Amino acid sequence: MTAGNKENVRLFDAGAKGRGLKASKAFNTGEVVFAEPSYSAVVFDSLASQVCHSCFRRQAQLHRCAQCRFAHYCDRTCQTACWEEHKQECAAIRKSGKAPSESVRLAARVLWRLHKDGGLASDSQLVSVDQLQEHVDQLSQEQLQQLQRDVRVLQDYWSYGSKQHSAEYISHIFGIIKCNGFTLSDQRGLQAVGVGLFPNLALVNHDCWPNCTAILNHGNHSAVNSALHSPRRIEVRALGKISEGEELTVSYVDFLQLSADRQNQLKEQYHFECSCKHCSQHISDDLMMAAADGQDSPPSAEQIKELSAFSKETLEKIEKSRLDRDYSEVLKLCRECLQKQQGVLADTHLHRLRVLSTAAEVLSYLRQFSEAADCARKMVEGYMKLYHPNNALLGMAIMRAGVTLWHAGQVEEGHSLICKAYSILMVTHGPNHSVTRDLEKMRGQTERELKMLQQNEDVYAPKKQNISSCSADDSAKAFLREQ
């Protein structure tokens, strides 16, 4: 949290939920409630050479740290900005000969930061990091064994003079990270690339239908004058009007699950029972398991049960083929499943939505845009009946669907969806996020093409699919490649 907006929130006792944050003043839709630079953050092991360790942007060509040969950066500006955070890690990697897992690297960075700050909360923090909630005592036997292995690795990896920490304290830090770690996305919001710790964000409680969203802003280091650079930070924005004194909430999990499944996920990962309105009243569960309507003879309960089991089994096969990069098999499975689901499962049924999403993604990758557009359209129609109207995941899905329709030559409908996505992402991401700026470029491009279509339908119509596929700017192409 920056010092300039710490007064926007206040800490309070939330009863059974522990601590929480309330708004100290009223906020309008899309307004930043607070922003907070990461206390510590690391790139995932699997993407260590593909993502900048400073700004967390994915880049084609990164510069490697010449000393540890593990950390990668966009350029010297990013490397310099990250040096204070990386220098202890750099020495430890050189001493041990290799980098440990992301969980050990993050725990080590947290400990180095605590050591540097003397264990005290900074002026921008509401509590010290080591005062955050953890649930080590509730871990399973398997999780405890993994924790003990991580503790031993960190003790060998640790490098800070003679300063050592007990196994109990290190376990406490690992427990804090497990309960409070925030997944970080790349600059396009399409892929999870790392994990970070944000102490003030960790105090915001969960609700499946929240009034806030937390989005990573990757900062800006492009200015020549470093004084004008902005840091990597989380921005917590209001999804609707928030009254003074109202509790701030974000969602810890994707809403697109049955209430019981969301509750199980929250219990397993965060160790609490969700009793929010949408869980306790099972809101939207009926839509997520709905049968298709409008048929002369509605599908029987037995038909729905059999097809749900078939769909679940097919989704497992689809995921396996995806991991094997066998996209022709993925497409075959999707088409077969969608055909069987037709007339039996509603377009809001979770199994159907997941198959539609995968089919749209793979068809776009294979440049079969016309069929991809049909799947994307149905998927978005289902999503809009289920998600909060300003949900960031909904905005991203509508954006991808709009780009797909645009590439399919359906410029008017594509433009409409891109504009819809833009209005949502302006709320969730704000005008200066790279996702929103890219989307603004696409919106301008589709608007110009639409004007061409309206001005000269006879000349433009035979060419529109070719124009949409070939003239779309780099941002749109990147979104399709990275789905």
Short mmCIF file of C-alpha atoms in Angstrom, two decimals, residues 20-445:
data_model
loop_
_atom_site.label_atom_id
_atom_site.label_comp_id
_atom_site.label_asym_id
_atom_site.label_seq_id
_atom_site.Cartn_x
_atom_site.Cartn_y
_atom_site.Cartn_z
CA GLY A 20 -10.44 -7.74 7.96
CA LEU A 21 -10.39 -4.36 6.23
CA LYS A 22 -13.19 -1.80 6.00
CA ALA A 23 -13.44 1.22 3.71
CA SER A 24 -12.66 4.48 5.50
CA LYS A 25 -14.59 6.41 2.85
CA ALA A 26 -16.99 5.75 -0.03
CA PHE A 27 -15.64 4.49 -3.38
CA ASN A 28 -17.08 4.56 -6.87
CA THR A 29 -17.00 1.67 -9.34
CA GLY A 30 -13.49 1.14 -10.72
CA GLU A 31 -11.80 3.39 -8.17
CA VAL A 32 -8.52 2.21 -6.62
CA VAL A 33 -9.17 1.45 -2.97
CA PHE A 34 -5.48 0.85 -2.28
CA ALA A 35 -2.32 -0.18 -4.09
CA GLU A 36 0.52 -2.20 -2.61
CA PRO A 37 3.99 -3.11 -3.92
CA SER A 38 4.91 -6.75 -3.34
CA TYR A 39 6.75 -7.50 -0.11
CA SER A 40 8.47 -10.35 -1.94
CA ALA A 41 7.72 -12.20 -5.17
CA VAL A 42 9.25 -14.90 -7.39
CA VAL A 43 8.73 -16.27 -10.89
CA PHE A 44 7.56 -19.89 -11.18
CA ASP A 45 10.34 -22.44 -11.71
CA SER A 46 8.91 -23.54 -15.06
CA LEU A 47 9.02 -19.96 -16.44
CA ALA A 48 12.28 -18.77 -14.87
CA SER A 49 13.90 -18.06 -18.25
CA GLN A 50 10.75 -16.72 -19.96
CA VAL A 51 9.52 -14.09 -17.50
CA CYS A 52 11.31 -11.00 -16.18
CA HIS A 53 12.10 -11.48 -12.47
CA SER A 54 11.52 -7.78 -11.87
CA CYS A 55 8.33 -6.74 -13.70
CA PHE A 56 6.94 -10.26 -14.35
CA ARG A 57 6.36 -9.59 -18.03
CA ARG A 58 6.79 -12.44 -20.49
CA GLN A 59 9.40 -11.55 -23.10
CA ALA A 60 10.91 -13.37 -26.07
CA GLN A 61 14.49 -12.40 -25.26
CA LEU A 62 15.60 -11.79 -21.71
CA HIS A 63 19.00 -10.91 -20.26
CA ARG A 64 20.38 -13.36 -17.71
CA CYS A 65 22.08 -12.33 -14.48
CA ALA A 66 25.78 -12.83 -15.17
CA GLN A 67 26.52 -13.87 -11.58
CA CYS A 68 23.91 -16.50 -10.65
CA ARG A 69 22.88 -17.24 -14.26
CA PHE A 70 19.35 -17.95 -13.00
CA ALA A 71 17.46 -14.64 -12.81
CA HIS A 72 16.34 -13.07 -16.11
CA TYR A 73 15.37 -9.48 -16.87
CA CYS A 74 13.91 -7.37 -19.67
CA ASP A 75 16.93 -5.09 -19.60
CA ARG A 76 19.39 -3.41 -17.25
CA THR A 77 16.66 -1.08 -15.98
CA CYS A 78 14.61 -4.00 -14.66
CA GLN A 79 17.74 -5.68 -13.31
CA THR A 80 18.76 -2.55 -11.42
CA ALA A 81 15.23 -2.11 -10.04
CA CYS A 82 15.29 -5.70 -8.74
CA TRP A 83 18.84 -5.80 -7.38
CA GLU A 84 17.90 -4.97 -3.78
CA GLU A 85 15.51 -7.93 -3.81
CA HIS A 86 17.81 -10.26 -5.76
CA LYS A 87 21.28 -9.68 -4.30
CA GLN A 88 20.97 -12.06 -1.32
CA GLU A 89 19.29 -14.65 -3.56
CA CYS A 90 22.07 -14.23 -6.11
CA ALA A 91 24.76 -15.00 -3.53
CA ALA A 92 22.81 -17.99 -2.18
CA ILE A 93 22.34 -19.51 -5.64
CA ARG A 94 26.05 -19.11 -6.40
CA LYS A 95 26.95 -20.71 -3.06
CA SER A 96 24.59 -23.68 -3.45
CA GLY A 97 25.23 -24.15 -7.17
CA LYS A 98 21.55 -24.11 -8.20
CA ALA A 99 18.27 -22.36 -7.51
CA PRO A 100 15.79 -24.14 -5.20
CA SER A 101 12.04 -24.40 -5.79
CA GLU A 102 9.86 -21.30 -6.05
CA SER A 103 8.41 -21.87 -2.54
CA VAL A 104 11.89 -21.97 -1.00
CA ARG A 105 13.02 -18.95 -3.02
CA LEU A 106 9.99 -16.94 -1.88
CA ALA A 107 10.41 -17.93 1.77
CA ALA A 108 14.08 -16.95 1.60
CA ARG A 109 13.21 -13.58 0.06
CA VAL A 110 10.66 -12.97 2.83
CA LEU A 111 13.25 -13.81 5.50
CA TRP A 112 15.88 -11.57 3.90
CA ARG A 113 13.36 -8.73 3.77
CA LEU A 114 12.34 -9.28 7.40
CA HIS A 115 16.01 -9.29 8.39
CA LYS A 116 16.63 -6.06 6.45
CA ASP A 117 13.58 -4.33 8.01
CA GLY A 118 14.37 -5.58 11.51
CA GLY A 119 11.10 -7.54 11.56
CA LEU A 120 9.09 -4.32 11.79
CA ALA A 121 6.15 -3.28 9.63
CA SER A 122 6.93 -0.38 7.31
CA ASP A 123 4.87 2.80 7.35
CA SER A 124 2.79 1.43 4.46
CA GLN A 125 2.01 -1.92 6.15
CA LEU A 126 -0.89 -2.43 8.53
CA VAL A 127 0.77 -5.46 10.15
CA SER A 128 4.18 -7.10 10.02
CA VAL A 129 4.47 -10.02 7.59
CA ASP A 130 5.21 -12.55 10.33
CA GLN A 131 1.95 -11.57 12.05
CA LEU A 132 -0.14 -12.85 9.13
CA GLN A 133 -2.33 -15.92 9.54
CA GLU A 134 -0.96 -19.43 8.94
CA HIS A 135 -2.41 -22.91 9.47
CA VAL A 136 0.61 -25.20 9.77
CA ASP A 137 -1.18 -27.12 12.53
CA GLN A 138 -3.93 -28.07 10.05
CA LEU A 139 -1.69 -29.47 7.29
CA SER A 140 -2.02 -33.09 6.27
CA GLN A 141 0.76 -35.58 7.01
CA GLU A 142 1.90 -35.43 3.40
CA GLN A 143 1.95 -31.63 3.45
CA LEU A 144 3.88 -31.62 6.72
CA GLN A 145 6.52 -33.93 5.24
CA GLN A 146 6.91 -31.62 2.25
CA LEU A 147 7.15 -28.65 4.60
CA GLN A 148 9.94 -30.34 6.56
CA ARG A 149 11.83 -31.01 3.31
CA ASP A 150 11.45 -27.37 2.28
CA VAL A 151 12.68 -26.19 5.68
CA ARG A 152 15.84 -28.30 5.36
CA VAL A 153 16.50 -27.02 1.83
CA LEU A 154 16.06 -23.42 2.95
CA GLN A 155 18.42 -23.88 5.89
CA ASP A 156 21.11 -25.14 3.49
CA TYR A 157 20.31 -22.36 1.01
CA TRP A 158 20.15 -19.54 3.54
CA SER A 159 22.99 -17.06 3.26
CA TYR A 160 23.15 -14.12 5.64
CA GLY A 161 26.30 -14.18 7.70
CA SER A 162 25.83 -15.99 10.99
CA LYS A 163 22.11 -15.15 11.23
CA GLN A 164 20.04 -18.36 11.42
CA HIS A 165 16.38 -19.08 12.07
CA SER A 166 14.78 -22.01 13.86
CA ALA A 167 12.93 -24.71 11.91
CA GLU A 168 9.75 -23.63 13.73
CA TYR A 169 10.06 -20.01 12.58
CA ILE A 170 10.87 -21.03 8.99
CA SER A 171 7.81 -23.34 9.04
CA HIS A 172 5.78 -20.34 10.22
CA ILE A 173 6.95 -18.33 7.20
CA PHE A 174 6.13 -21.19 4.81
CA GLY A 175 2.68 -21.41 6.41
CA ILE A 176 2.11 -17.68 5.87
CA ILE A 177 3.06 -18.00 2.20
CA LYS A 178 0.76 -21.01 1.70
CA CYS A 179 -2.24 -19.13 3.12
CA ASN A 180 -1.50 -15.66 1.77
CA GLY A 181 0.50 -16.08 -1.45
CA PHE A 182 -1.05 -14.23 -4.41
CA THR A 183 -0.69 -15.63 -7.93
CA LEU A 184 0.80 -13.14 -10.38
CA SER A 185 -0.19 -13.03 -14.07
CA ASP A 186 1.79 -11.90 -17.09
CA GLN A 187 1.24 -8.50 -18.70
CA ARG A 188 -1.62 -9.81 -20.85
CA GLY A 189 -3.37 -11.49 -17.93
CA LEU A 190 -3.39 -14.81 -19.78
CA GLN A 191 -0.94 -16.91 -17.80
CA ALA A 192 0.02 -17.28 -14.14
CA VAL A 193 3.77 -16.63 -13.99
CA GLY A 194 4.67 -16.28 -10.32
CA VAL A 195 3.61 -15.81 -6.73
CA GLY A 196 4.04 -12.93 -4.31
CA LEU A 197 3.25 -11.82 -0.79
CA PHE A 198 1.26 -8.62 -0.19
CA PRO A 199 0.69 -8.13 3.56
CA ASN A 200 -2.18 -5.64 3.34
CA LEU A 201 -3.98 -7.56 0.60
CA ALA A 202 -3.70 -10.65 2.81
CA LEU A 203 -5.95 -8.88 5.35
CA VAL A 204 -8.83 -8.61 2.84
CA ASN A 205 -11.32 -11.42 3.48
CA HIS A 206 -12.94 -13.67 0.89
CA ASP A 207 -16.41 -13.54 -0.61
CA CYS A 208 -17.52 -15.54 -3.65
CA TRP A 209 -19.35 -12.41 -4.90
CA PRO A 210 -16.88 -9.73 -3.73
CA ASN A 211 -17.01 -5.95 -3.88
CA CYS A 212 -13.33 -5.61 -4.91
CA THR A 213 -10.82 -7.22 -7.24
CA ALA A 214 -7.03 -7.37 -6.93
CA ILE A 215 -5.02 -7.07 -10.15
CA LEU A 216 -1.25 -6.97 -10.70
CA ASN A 217 -0.02 -3.78 -12.35
CA HIS A 218 3.45 -4.54 -13.71
CA GLY A 219 4.66 -0.98 -13.31
CA ASN A 220 6.46 1.21 -15.81
CA HIS A 221 10.22 1.41 -16.18
CA SER A 222 10.27 2.92 -19.68
CA ALA A 223 10.88 6.54 -18.67
CA VAL A 224 14.46 7.79 -19.08
CA ASN A 225 14.28 9.40 -15.65
CA SER A 226 14.15 6.61 -13.04
CA ALA A 227 12.33 8.99 -10.69
CA LEU A 228 9.31 8.59 -12.98
CA HIS A 229 9.29 4.79 -12.79
CA SER A 230 6.35 3.07 -11.08
CA PRO A 231 6.79 -0.21 -9.16
CA ARG A 232 5.21 -3.61 -9.66
CA ARG A 233 2.12 -3.50 -7.42
CA ILE A 234 -1.28 -4.92 -6.67
CA GLU A 235 -4.21 -2.55 -7.23
CA VAL A 236 -7.40 -3.29 -5.32
CA ARG A 237 -10.33 -1.75 -7.22
CA ALA A 238 -14.02 -1.40 -6.38
CA LEU A 239 -16.32 -3.59 -8.51
CA GLY A 240 -19.28 -1.39 -7.61
CA LYS A 241 -20.10 1.42 -5.24
CA ILE A 242 -18.68 0.82 -1.76
CA SER A 243 -20.03 2.67 1.26
CA GLU A 244 -17.91 4.07 4.06
CA GLY A 245 -17.55 1.40 6.76
CA GLU A 246 -18.34 -1.49 4.37
CA GLU A 247 -16.06 -4.53 4.61
CA LEU A 248 -13.76 -4.99 1.62
CA THR A 249 -13.76 -8.46 0.05
CA VAL A 250 -12.05 -10.21 -2.85
CA SER A 251 -12.57 -13.73 -4.19
CA TYR A 252 -9.82 -16.24 -3.47
CA VAL A 253 -11.18 -18.75 -6.04
CA ASP A 254 -12.90 -18.77 -9.42
CA PHE A 255 -16.68 -18.42 -9.01
CA LEU A 256 -17.32 -20.87 -11.87
CA GLN A 257 -17.68 -23.88 -9.59
CA LEU A 258 -20.56 -25.34 -7.63
CA SER A 259 -20.82 -23.79 -4.17
CA ALA A 260 -19.80 -27.08 -2.50
CA ASP A 261 -16.70 -27.31 -4.69
CA ARG A 262 -15.73 -23.72 -3.92
CA GLN A 263 -16.19 -24.42 -0.22
CA ASN A 264 -14.03 -27.55 -0.45
CA GLN A 265 -11.27 -25.67 -2.28
CA LEU A 266 -11.31 -22.86 0.26
CA LYS A 267 -11.28 -25.31 3.15
CA GLU A 268 -8.35 -27.26 1.71
CA GLN A 269 -6.22 -24.29 0.70
CA TYR A 270 -7.19 -21.57 3.20
CA HIS A 271 -8.65 -23.63 6.07
CA PHE A 272 -12.02 -21.89 6.52
CA GLU A 273 -15.66 -22.66 5.81
CA CYS A 274 -17.14 -20.16 3.36
CA SER A 275 -20.57 -19.00 4.52
CA CYS A 276 -21.03 -16.16 2.04
CA LYS A 277 -24.51 -15.57 0.59
CA HIS A 278 -23.74 -17.33 -2.70
CA CYS A 279 -22.46 -20.45 -0.92
CA SER A 280 -25.05 -20.63 1.86
CA GLN A 281 -27.93 -20.09 -0.59
CA HIS A 282 -26.30 -22.13 -3.41
CA ILE A 283 -26.89 -19.25 -5.81
CA SER A 284 -26.35 -20.20 -9.50
CA ASP A 285 -25.78 -23.89 -8.69
CA ASP A 286 -28.98 -24.69 -10.60
CA LEU A 287 -27.69 -22.88 -13.71
CA MET A 288 -24.29 -24.56 -13.49
CA MET A 289 -25.96 -28.00 -13.61
CA ALA A 290 -28.96 -27.07 -15.78
CA ALA A 291 -30.50 -29.17 -18.52
CA ALA A 292 -31.13 -27.70 -21.97
CA ASP A 293 -34.56 -26.14 -22.36
CA GLY A 294 -36.72 -25.44 -25.37
CA GLN A 295 -36.92 -29.13 -26.30
CA ASP A 296 -40.18 -30.91 -27.14
CA SER A 297 -39.23 -33.62 -24.65
CA PRO A 298 -36.89 -32.42 -21.87
CA PRO A 299 -33.92 -34.70 -21.13
CA SER A 300 -34.49 -37.16 -18.31
CA ALA A 301 -32.56 -37.08 -15.06
CA GLU A 302 -30.85 -40.31 -16.12
CA GLN A 303 -29.76 -38.78 -19.45
CA ILE A 304 -28.28 -35.78 -17.66
CA LYS A 305 -26.49 -37.99 -15.15
CA GLU A 306 -25.00 -40.22 -17.86
CA LEU A 307 -23.93 -37.29 -20.02
CA SER A 308 -22.42 -35.45 -17.05
CA ALA A 309 -20.30 -38.53 -16.29
CA PHE A 310 -19.32 -38.82 -19.96
CA SER A 311 -18.41 -35.11 -20.09
CA LYS A 312 -16.28 -35.35 -16.96
CA GLU A 313 -14.41 -38.34 -18.37
CA THR A 314 -13.94 -36.59 -21.72
CA LEU A 315 -12.60 -33.44 -20.03
CA GLU A 316 -9.92 -35.56 -18.36
CA LYS A 317 -8.95 -37.00 -21.77
CA ILE A 318 -8.94 -33.49 -23.25
CA GLU A 319 -6.58 -32.25 -20.54
CA LYS A 320 -4.22 -35.17 -21.12
CA SER A 321 -4.16 -34.52 -24.88
CA ARG A 322 -3.58 -30.81 -24.23
CA LEU A 323 -0.57 -31.60 -22.08
CA ASP A 324 0.70 -33.88 -24.85
CA ARG A 325 0.10 -31.00 -27.34
CA ASP A 326 -2.03 -33.35 -29.45
CA TYR A 327 -4.41 -30.62 -30.59
CA SER A 328 -6.09 -32.69 -33.30
CA GLU A 329 -7.14 -35.20 -30.62
CA VAL A 330 -8.29 -32.36 -28.35
CA LEU A 331 -10.45 -31.00 -31.16
CA LYS A 332 -11.87 -34.43 -31.95
CA LEU A 333 -12.82 -35.00 -28.31
CA CYS A 334 -14.36 -31.52 -28.00
CA ARG A 335 -16.50 -31.92 -31.10
CA GLU A 336 -17.72 -35.33 -30.03
CA CYS A 337 -18.56 -34.12 -26.53
CA LEU A 338 -20.33 -30.95 -27.71
CA GLN A 339 -22.44 -32.96 -30.13
CA LYS A 340 -23.55 -35.33 -27.37
CA GLN A 341 -24.24 -32.42 -24.98
CA GLN A 342 -26.42 -30.59 -27.53
CA GLY A 343 -30.05 -30.60 -26.42
CA VAL A 344 -29.23 -32.23 -23.07
CA LEU A 345 -26.98 -29.80 -21.13
CA ALA A 346 -27.67 -26.07 -21.00
CA ASP A 347 -25.04 -23.59 -22.20
CA THR A 348 -24.57 -22.58 -18.55
CA HIS A 349 -23.70 -26.15 -17.50
CA LEU A 350 -20.13 -26.22 -16.20
CA HIS A 351 -19.09 -29.25 -18.26
CA ARG A 352 -20.40 -27.69 -21.47
CA LEU A 353 -18.75 -24.34 -20.73
CA ARG A 354 -15.38 -26.01 -20.15
CA VAL A 355 -15.57 -27.93 -23.42
CA LEU A 356 -16.66 -24.79 -25.29
CA SER A 357 -13.76 -22.83 -23.78
CA THR A 358 -11.20 -25.46 -24.77
CA ALA A 359 -12.68 -25.85 -28.25
CA ALA A 360 -12.61 -22.07 -28.87
CA GLU A 361 -9.01 -21.89 -27.67
CA VAL A 362 -7.72 -24.79 -29.79
CA LEU A 363 -9.69 -23.79 -32.90
CA SER A 364 -8.25 -20.26 -32.65
CA TYR A 365 -4.76 -21.71 -32.28
CA LEU A 366 -5.38 -23.81 -35.42
CA ARG A 367 -6.77 -20.69 -37.16
CA GLN A 368 -10.19 -22.26 -37.71
CA PHE A 369 -11.80 -18.97 -36.72
CA SER A 370 -15.35 -19.50 -37.97
CA GLU A 371 -15.94 -22.58 -35.79
CA ALA A 372 -13.96 -20.99 -32.95
CA ALA A 373 -16.28 -17.97 -33.08
CA ASP A 374 -19.37 -20.16 -32.67
CA CYS A 375 -17.87 -21.81 -29.58
CA ALA A 376 -16.65 -18.51 -28.12
CA ARG A 377 -20.05 -16.89 -28.60
CA LYS A 378 -21.89 -19.67 -26.76
CA MET A 379 -19.26 -19.71 -24.02
CA VAL A 380 -19.57 -15.97 -23.37
CA GLU A 381 -23.37 -16.14 -23.33
CA GLY A 382 -23.10 -18.75 -20.58
CA TYR A 383 -20.45 -16.84 -18.64
CA MET A 384 -22.53 -13.65 -18.63
CA LYS A 385 -25.36 -15.49 -16.89
CA LEU A 386 -23.07 -16.73 -14.13
CA TYR A 387 -20.26 -14.27 -13.38
CA HIS A 388 -20.45 -10.95 -11.54
CA PRO A 389 -20.92 -8.33 -14.30
CA ASN A 390 -17.56 -6.74 -13.47
CA ASN A 391 -15.60 -9.94 -12.91
CA ALA A 392 -12.08 -9.68 -14.37
CA LEU A 393 -12.19 -13.28 -15.68
CA LEU A 394 -15.44 -12.48 -17.49
CA GLY A 395 -13.84 -9.40 -19.05
CA MET A 396 -10.84 -11.43 -20.23
CA ALA A 397 -13.10 -14.15 -21.68
CA ILE A 398 -15.22 -11.60 -23.55
CA MET A 399 -12.04 -9.98 -24.87
CA ARG A 400 -10.75 -13.28 -26.24
CA ALA A 401 -14.15 -14.04 -27.77
CA GLY A 402 -14.26 -10.61 -29.39
CA VAL A 403 -10.81 -11.07 -30.93
CA THR A 404 -11.83 -14.53 -32.19
CA LEU A 405 -14.97 -13.17 -33.86
CA TRP A 406 -12.94 -10.33 -35.35
CA HIS A 407 -10.51 -12.80 -36.89
CA ALA A 408 -13.47 -14.82 -38.18
CA GLY A 409 -14.56 -11.78 -40.18
CA GLN A 410 -17.52 -11.07 -37.89
CA VAL A 411 -16.31 -7.53 -37.33
CA GLU A 412 -19.49 -5.95 -35.97
CA GLU A 413 -20.10 -8.60 -33.32
CA GLY A 414 -16.38 -8.80 -32.54
CA HIS A 415 -16.24 -5.03 -32.05
CA SER A 416 -19.29 -5.15 -29.76
CA LEU A 417 -17.66 -7.80 -27.55
CA ILE A 418 -14.33 -5.95 -27.49
CA CYS A 419 -16.16 -2.80 -26.34
CA LYS A 420 -17.99 -4.82 -23.67
CA ALA A 421 -14.70 -6.29 -22.47
CA TYR A 422 -13.13 -2.83 -22.43
CA SER A 423 -15.88 -1.48 -20.16
CA ILE A 424 -15.34 -4.35 -17.69
CA LEU A 425 -11.54 -4.17 -17.72
CA MET A 426 -11.60 -0.41 -17.22
CA VAL A 427 -13.26 -1.23 -13.88
CA THR A 428 -11.02 -4.16 -12.92
CA HIS A 429 -7.67 -3.10 -14.43
CA GLY A 430 -7.96 0.65 -14.94
CA PRO A 431 -6.91 2.76 -17.95
CA ASN A 432 -3.14 2.39 -17.53
CA HIS A 433 -2.83 -1.41 -17.37
CA SER A 434 -1.14 -3.04 -20.36
CA VAL A 435 -4.19 -5.28 -20.94
CA THR A 436 -6.50 -2.27 -21.15
CA ARG A 437 -4.13 -0.34 -23.39
CA ASP A 438 -3.84 -3.30 -25.77
CA LEU A 439 -7.61 -3.66 -25.80
CA GLU A 440 -8.02 0.04 -26.56
CA LYS A 441 -5.83 -0.41 -29.66
CA MET A 442 -7.95 -3.35 -30.78
CA ARG A 443 -11.13 -1.40 -30.18
CA GLY A 444 -9.82 1.39 -32.42
CA GLN A 445 -8.82 -1.11 -35.11
#
